[in-house]
C-alpha cells in the first residue's frame, strides 16, 4: 500500500498518486483508496455525478467510476486509463468531498506563501488563478495549493493547509512559462489542462495563516484596477461564492462550518478585487502589480 | 401586526457570528445569510429574551438621540422585516 498526506488528510492507497511523494504514518488513515480495473468500459456512455445522502458516485467516460462509502474511495478504472488521469479526479472532486467531511472549508483558488502569511487568488475557472500562481513560483515564491485552498478552524484560528507539489495549468500558460508542453503529462484531455510537478523547494509544506485574498475578475476596462473591499458583508458574500463545489457542501450539510469559517476569516482578512480587461495579455505586468501591492500593504 | 404590547421572540433556527461591528446571521432552515449593523445589532441583542415592543422603544430612546415617533416607525419596519425573514415571531 502507498501512504500519503494531503491537506493533513492521511491516505492509504493500493495505487500510486502521480507525482506525489509518499508520507509514512502509523495512525489510522482518513481515506482508504482501493482501485481495481473494470472491464465493461463500453457500458458507460456519458459522464454523471450522483451525490445524495450517503451516496457519492462520479462516473467519467473513458476514465472510470469513483465511489465513496464512508472513508473508502473505491475506483473502477479502465484498461486504457492512465494513472495521472485517475489521480486528477482523486485530487479534485474526491478530495474536496473528504475535506468537507473532515471539517475543512475548501475555497476555489490558488495560494502562495509570503512572510506575512498566505496570499490567495480566487475567481471563476479560466480567470488566471493557476497562471498567476505559476508566475509567482517562477519568482521563487512557494506554492501552498492550486485549485483548492483548504482552511480549518483550530483553537479559534483559521489555518491554511498545504496541498501537494503539483500544478494544473492551461496549455497557453505552459507555453508562457517556457515549459515544453509536449513533455508535460496531459491529464485532463477534454479541458486541455496539463499538470506538472513543482520542485520540492518551491512547495510550502507547512501550515500558515491567511493574509490577503485577491479575487480575479474580468471587466470592460482598459487597464488593471486593484480595489480593496472594505464592506464585511461583501467579503462574506464573495467568499461564499468562491467556496469549492457548493453541491458537495450542501449535501454534506456543512453550511454551519462554512458560515463559521467565512465570518471568522472576514474579521481580519484583507480582501481585494482585481479587475482586468477581458483580452488582457500582459499577465507578467499583472503579477508585478500584485506583488507590489501585497509587499507594500 | 405590531402593537405596543406585542411580544417579540427570536426564532432559534439560526446561528450568529460577529465580524468587526457587524452581526451575521445564518438561517438553519434555508441557509440564507443576514447582516446587522449598529442599531439593528443592538435591537437584536435586546430581543434575545422575549420583550414587548414598548419596552424596546424605551430602551432605544434611552440609548439613542432620536424622537419617539421616528423610533417607533423605524423599529416597527425593522421588526416586520425580521418577521418576514422568519428571524423573529411577533405575538400579541
Coordinates of C-alpha atoms in Angstrom, one line a residue:
Chain A
X1 CA 0.0 0.0 0.0
X2 CA 1.1 3.6 -0.7
X3 CA 0.7 6.2 2.0
X4 CA 0.3 10.0 1.5
X5 CA -0.6 13.1 3.5
X6 CA -2.6 15.8 1.6
X7 CA -4.0 18.8 3.4
X8 CA -3.3 16.9 6.6
X9 CA -5.6 14.0 5.4
X10 CA -3.8 10.7 5.8
X11 CA -4.4 8.5 2.8
X12 CA -3.6 4.8 2.1
X13 CA -4.0 3.6 -1.4
X14 CA -3.3 0.5 -3.5
X15 CA -2.4 2.7 -6.4
X16 CA 0.3 5.4 -6.5
X17 CA -0.8 9.0 -7.0
X18 CA 1.2 10.5 -9.8
X19 CA 4.0 13.0 -8.8
X20 CA 3.0 12.9 -5.1
X21 CA 5.7 11.9 -2.6
X22 CA 4.9 9.2 -0.1
X23 CA 4.5 10.0 3.5
X24 CA 4.7 7.5 6.3
X25 CA 2.4 7.4 9.3
X26 CA 1.3 4.8 11.8
X27 CA -2.0 6.2 12.9
X28 CA -5.3 5.4 11.3
X29 CA -5.9 6.7 7.8
X30 CA -8.6 9.3 6.9
X31 CA -9.1 8.0 3.4
X32 CA -8.6 4.5 2.0
X33 CA -8.3 4.2 -1.8
X34 CA -9.0 0.9 -3.4
X35 CA -8.7 0.9 -7.2
X36 CA -9.5 -2.0 -9.4
X37 CA -9.6 -2.5 -13.1
X38 CA -13.1 -2.7 -14.6
X39 CA -13.6 -4.3 -17.9
X40 CA -17.0 -3.1 -19.0
X41 CA -15.9 0.4 -20.2
X42 CA -18.4 0.2 -23.0
X43 CA -21.3 0.3 -20.6
X44 CA -20.5 3.9 -19.7
X45 CA -21.8 6.2 -22.4
X46 CA -21.8 9.5 -20.6
X47 CA -20.4 11.3 -17.5
X48 CA -22.6 11.5 -14.4
X49 CA -22.4 12.6 -10.8
X50 CA -24.7 11.5 -8.1
X51 CA -24.4 12.9 -4.6
X52 CA -27.3 12.2 -2.3
X53 CA -27.4 11.4 1.4
X54 CA -24.5 9.0 1.8
X55 CA -24.0 8.2 -1.9
X56 CA -21.2 9.7 -3.8
X57 CA -20.7 8.4 -7.3
X58 CA -18.7 10.1 -10.0
X59 CA -18.7 8.4 -13.4
X60 CA -16.3 9.7 -16.1
X61 CA -16.5 8.2 -19.5
X62 CA -13.1 6.7 -20.7
X63 CA -11.7 7.1 -17.2
X64 CA -13.7 5.2 -14.6
X65 CA -16.1 5.2 -11.6
X66 CA -15.3 6.9 -8.3
X67 CA -17.5 5.8 -5.5
X68 CA -17.2 6.9 -1.8
X69 CA -18.6 4.9 1.1
X70 CA -17.6 6.3 4.5
X71 CA -13.9 6.7 4.4
X72 CA -13.4 4.4 1.5
X73 CA -12.9 5.7 -2.0
X74 CA -13.5 2.8 -4.5
X75 CA -12.3 3.3 -8.0
X76 CA -13.1 1.2 -11.0
X77 CA -10.8 2.3 -13.9
X78 CA -10.5 1.0 -17.4
X79 CA -7.6 -0.8 -19.1
X80 CA -6.6 2.4 -21.0
X81 CA -7.0 4.8 -18.1
X82 CA -3.6 6.4 -17.1
X83 CA -2.6 6.8 -13.6
X84 CA -2.4 10.6 -13.8
X85 CA -6.0 10.7 -15.1
X86 CA -7.2 8.8 -12.0
X87 CA -5.0 11.0 -9.8
X88 CA -6.6 14.1 -11.2
X89 CA -10.1 13.1 -10.1
X90 CA -8.9 11.8 -6.7
X91 CA -7.1 15.0 -6.0
X92 CA -10.0 17.2 -7.3
X93 CA -13.6 16.4 -6.5
X94 CA -13.0 13.3 -4.3
X95 CA -10.5 15.1 -2.0
X96 CA -13.0 18.1 -2.0
X97 CA -15.6 15.7 -0.6
X98 CA -13.2 14.4 2.1
X99 CA -12.2 17.9 3.0
X100 CA -15.8 18.8 3.9
X101 CA -16.3 15.5 5.7
X102 CA -13.2 16.3 7.9
X103 CA -14.4 19.8 8.6
X104 CA -12.1 21.7 6.3
X105 CA -13.6 24.5 4.2
X106 CA -12.2 24.3 0.6
X107 CA -12.1 27.5 -1.4
X108 CA -11.8 27.5 -5.2
X109 CA -8.4 29.1 -5.7
X110 CA -4.6 29.0 -5.6
X111 CA -2.3 30.1 -2.9
X112 CA 1.3 31.2 -2.3
X113 CA 3.3 31.7 0.9
X114 CA 4.7 35.1 1.9
X115 CA 6.4 36.3 5.1
X116 CA 3.1 37.8 6.1
X117 CA 1.1 34.6 5.5
X118 CA -0.8 33.0 2.7
X119 CA -1.9 35.0 -0.4
X120 CA -5.0 33.6 -2.1
X121 CA -6.1 34.0 -5.7
X122 CA -9.7 33.2 -6.1
X123 CA -12.2 33.5 -9.0
X124 CA -14.0 31.6 -11.7
X125 CA -12.3 29.0 -13.8
X126 CA -10.3 30.3 -16.6
X127 CA -9.7 33.7 -14.9
X128 CA -6.0 33.1 -14.4
X129 CA -5.6 31.7 -10.9
X130 CA -3.2 29.0 -11.9
X131 CA -1.4 31.2 -14.4
X132 CA -0.7 33.8 -11.7
X133 CA 0.4 31.0 -9.3
X134 CA 2.9 29.7 -11.7
X135 CA 4.3 33.0 -12.5
X136 CA 4.8 33.6 -8.7
X137 CA 6.5 30.2 -8.4
X138 CA 8.8 31.3 -11.2
X139 CA 9.7 34.3 -9.0
X140 CA 10.6 31.8 -6.3
X141 CA 7.5 32.2 -4.2
X142 CA 6.4 28.9 -2.6
X143 CA 3.2 27.3 -3.6
X144 CA 0.7 26.3 -0.9
X145 CA -2.0 24.9 -3.2
X146 CA -3.5 25.1 -6.7
X147 CA -7.2 25.0 -7.4
X148 CA -8.4 24.0 -3.9
X149 CA -7.4 26.0 -0.8
X150 CA -8.1 24.1 2.4
X151 CA -9.0 26.1 5.6
X152 CA -9.7 24.8 9.0
X153 CA -10.5 26.4 12.3
X154 CA -8.2 25.2 15.1
X155 CA -8.2 26.8 18.6
X156 CA -10.3 29.6 17.2
X157 CA -7.8 30.5 14.5
X158 CA -8.1 29.9 10.7
X159 CA -5.3 27.8 9.4
X160 CA -4.3 27.2 5.7
X161 CA -3.1 23.6 4.9
X162 CA -0.6 22.7 2.1
X163 CA -1.9 20.6 -0.7
X164 CA 0.7 18.7 -2.8
X165 CA 3.5 20.0 -5.0
X166 CA 1.7 19.8 -8.3
X167 CA 0.1 22.4 -10.5
X168 CA -2.5 22.3 -13.2
X169 CA -2.0 24.7 -16.0
X170 CA -3.7 25.7 -19.2
X171 CA -1.8 25.0 -22.4
X172 CA -1.1 28.6 -23.2
X173 CA 0.3 29.0 -19.6
X174 CA 2.7 26.3 -20.2
X175 CA 3.9 28.0 -23.4
X176 CA 4.3 31.2 -21.5
X177 CA 6.3 29.6 -18.8
X178 CA 8.7 28.1 -21.3
X179 CA 7.9 24.6 -20.2
X180 CA 7.8 22.1 -23.0
X181 CA 4.1 21.3 -23.3
X182 CA 4.8 18.0 -25.0
X183 CA 6.9 16.9 -22.1
X184 CA 4.1 17.5 -19.6
X185 CA 1.6 14.9 -18.9
X186 CA -1.7 15.7 -20.5
X187 CA -4.1 14.7 -17.8
X188 CA -7.5 16.3 -18.5
X189 CA -7.9 15.6 -22.1
X190 CA -11.2 17.3 -22.7
X191 CA -10.4 20.5 -20.9
X192 CA -6.9 20.7 -22.4
X193 CA -5.4 21.1 -19.0
X194 CA -1.9 20.0 -18.1
X195 CA -0.2 19.1 -14.9
X196 CA 3.4 19.4 -13.8
X197 CA 5.3 18.8 -10.6
X198 CA 6.5 21.7 -8.6
X199 CA 10.1 21.4 -7.3
X200 CA 10.2 20.4 -3.6
X201 CA 11.9 23.6 -2.5
X202 CA 9.2 25.7 -4.1
X203 CA 6.4 24.0 -2.2
X204 CA 5.4 25.3 1.2
X205 CA 5.0 22.1 3.2
X206 CA 3.6 23.6 6.4
X207 CA 0.6 25.4 7.7
X208 CA 0.2 29.1 7.8
X209 CA -2.4 31.8 8.3
X210 CA -4.4 33.6 5.6
X211 CA -3.1 37.2 4.9
X212 CA -4.7 38.6 1.8
X213 CA -7.2 37.5 -0.8
X214 CA -7.3 38.6 -4.4
X215 CA -10.4 37.9 -6.4
X216 CA -9.8 37.9 -10.1
X217 CA -12.4 39.5 -12.3
X218 CA -12.7 40.3 -15.9
X219 CA -14.2 43.7 -16.8
X220 CA -14.8 46.0 -19.6
X221 CA -12.0 48.4 -18.9
X222 CA -8.6 49.2 -20.5
X223 CA -6.3 48.9 -17.5
X224 CA -5.9 46.8 -14.4
X225 CA -7.6 48.1 -11.2
X226 CA -6.9 46.7 -7.8
X227 CA -9.6 47.7 -5.3
X228 CA -9.9 46.9 -1.7
X229 CA -13.2 45.6 -0.4
X230 CA -13.9 47.2 3.0
X231 CA -17.6 46.2 3.4
X232 CA -17.6 43.0 5.5
X233 CA -20.9 41.8 4.1
X234 CA -19.5 42.0 0.6
X235 CA -16.4 40.0 1.7
X236 CA -18.6 37.3 3.3
X237 CA -20.7 37.2 0.1
X238 CA -17.7 36.8 -2.2
X239 CA -16.1 34.1 0.0
X240 CA -19.4 32.2 0.0
X241 CA -19.5 32.4 -3.8
X242 CA -15.9 31.1 -4.1
X243 CA -16.4 28.1 -1.9
X244 CA -15.4 24.9 -3.7
X245 CA -18.2 22.9 -5.2
X246 CA -21.2 24.1 -3.2
X247 CA -23.2 21.0 -4.1
X248 CA -20.7 18.9 -2.0
X249 CA -21.1 21.4 0.9
X250 CA -24.9 21.4 0.8
X251 CA -25.0 17.7 0.5
X252 CA -22.7 17.1 3.5
X253 CA -24.7 19.8 5.4
X254 CA -21.6 21.8 6.1
X255 CA -23.3 25.2 5.9
X256 CA -22.5 25.9 9.6
X257 CA -18.9 25.1 9.0
X258 CA -18.8 27.4 6.0
X259 CA -20.6 30.2 7.9
X260 CA -18.3 29.8 10.9
X261 CA -15.0 29.9 8.9
X262 CA -16.1 32.6 6.4
X263 CA -17.3 35.0 9.1
X264 CA -14.2 34.3 11.2
X265 CA -11.8 35.0 8.3
X266 CA -13.7 38.1 7.3
X267 CA -12.8 39.7 10.6
X268 CA -9.1 40.1 9.8
X269 CA -8.5 39.3 6.1
X270 CA -7.6 41.9 3.6
X271 CA -9.7 41.4 0.5
X272 CA -9.0 43.0 -2.9
X273 CA -10.7 42.7 -6.2
X274 CA -8.5 42.7 -9.3
X275 CA -10.4 43.9 -12.4
X276 CA -8.6 43.4 -15.7
X277 CA -9.5 43.8 -19.3
X278 CA -11.1 40.8 -21.0
X279 CA -8.4 40.3 -23.6
X280 CA -5.6 41.1 -21.3
X281 CA -2.3 39.5 -22.2
X282 CA 0.2 41.4 -20.1
X283 CA -0.1 38.9 -17.3
X284 CA 3.6 39.4 -16.3
X285 CA 2.7 43.1 -15.6
X286 CA -0.2 42.0 -13.5
X287 CA 2.0 39.8 -11.4
X288 CA 4.3 42.7 -10.8
X289 CA 1.4 44.9 -9.8
X290 CA 0.1 42.2 -7.4
X291 CA 3.5 41.6 -5.8
X292 CA 4.0 45.4 -5.3
X293 CA 0.5 45.5 -3.8
X294 CA 1.0 42.9 -1.1
X295 CA 4.6 43.9 -0.3
X296 CA 3.5 47.4 0.4
X297 CA 0.4 46.6 2.3
Chain B
X1 CA -49.5 43.5 13.0
X2 CA -47.5 45.1 15.7
X3 CA -48.9 46.9 18.8
X4 CA -47.2 48.3 21.8
X5 CA -47.9 45.1 23.7
X6 CA -46.7 42.7 21.1
X7 CA -44.1 40.3 22.4
X8 CA -41.0 39.7 20.2
X9 CA -39.4 36.2 20.2
X10 CA -36.2 35.4 18.4
X11 CA -36.5 32.2 16.3
X12 CA -33.8 29.7 17.4
X13 CA -33.3 28.4 13.9
X14 CA -30.2 30.3 13.1
X15 CA -26.6 30.9 14.2
X16 CA -24.8 34.2 14.5
X17 CA -21.2 35.4 14.2
X18 CA -19.7 38.8 14.7
X19 CA -17.5 40.4 12.0
X20 CA -16.0 43.7 13.1
X21 CA -19.0 45.7 14.1
X22 CA -21.5 43.7 12.1
X23 CA -23.5 40.7 13.2
X24 CA -24.1 38.0 10.7
X25 CA -26.9 35.5 11.0
X26 CA -27.4 32.3 9.1
X27 CA -30.8 30.7 8.9
X28 CA -30.5 27.0 9.5
X29 CA -33.7 26.4 7.5
X30 CA -32.7 27.9 4.2
X31 CA -29.0 28.8 4.8
X32 CA -29.6 32.4 4.0
X33 CA -27.2 35.0 5.4
X34 CA -28.2 38.3 7.0
X35 CA -26.1 41.2 8.3
X36 CA -27.0 43.6 11.0
X37 CA -25.2 46.9 11.8
X38 CA -25.2 49.4 14.6
X39 CA -28.8 49.9 15.8
X40 CA -30.0 46.7 14.1
X41 CA -27.4 44.8 16.0
X42 CA -28.3 46.5 19.3
X43 CA -32.0 45.7 18.8
X44 CA -31.2 42.1 18.1
X45 CA -29.2 42.0 21.3
X46 CA -32.2 43.5 23.2
X47 CA -34.7 40.9 21.8
X48 CA -32.6 37.9 22.8
X49 CA -35.1 37.5 25.7
X50 CA -38.8 37.8 24.8
X51 CA -39.7 41.5 25.3
X52 CA -42.6 43.8 24.4
X53 CA -42.5 46.4 21.6
X54 CA -42.9 49.3 24.0
X55 CA -40.1 48.1 26.2
X56 CA -37.7 48.0 23.2
X57 CA -38.8 51.6 22.3
X58 CA -38.0 52.7 25.9
X59 CA -34.5 51.2 25.8
X60 CA -33.7 52.7 22.5
X61 CA -35.0 56.2 23.5
X62 CA -32.6 56.0 26.4
X63 CA -29.6 55.0 24.4
X64 CA -30.0 56.9 21.2
X65 CA -30.7 60.6 20.3
X66 CA -33.9 60.1 18.5
X67 CA -37.6 61.2 18.8
X68 CA -40.2 58.8 19.8
X69 CA -42.2 58.8 16.6
X70 CA -39.2 58.0 14.3
X71 CA -38.1 55.4 16.8
X72 CA -41.5 53.6 16.7
X73 CA -41.8 53.8 13.0
X74 CA -38.3 52.6 12.2
X75 CA -38.4 49.9 14.8
X76 CA -41.8 48.6 13.5
X77 CA -40.5 48.4 10.0
X78 CA -37.3 46.7 11.1
X79 CA -39.1 44.1 13.2
X80 CA -41.6 43.4 10.4
X81 CA -38.7 42.8 8.1
X82 CA -37.2 40.3 10.6
X83 CA -40.6 38.6 10.8
X84 CA -40.8 38.3 7.1
X85 CA -37.4 36.6 7.0
X86 CA -38.6 34.3 9.8
X87 CA -35.9 35.5 12.2
X88 CA -38.4 36.6 14.8
X89 CA -42.0 35.8 15.9
X90 CA -44.4 38.6 16.9
X91 CA -47.2 37.6 19.2
X92 CA -50.0 39.7 20.6

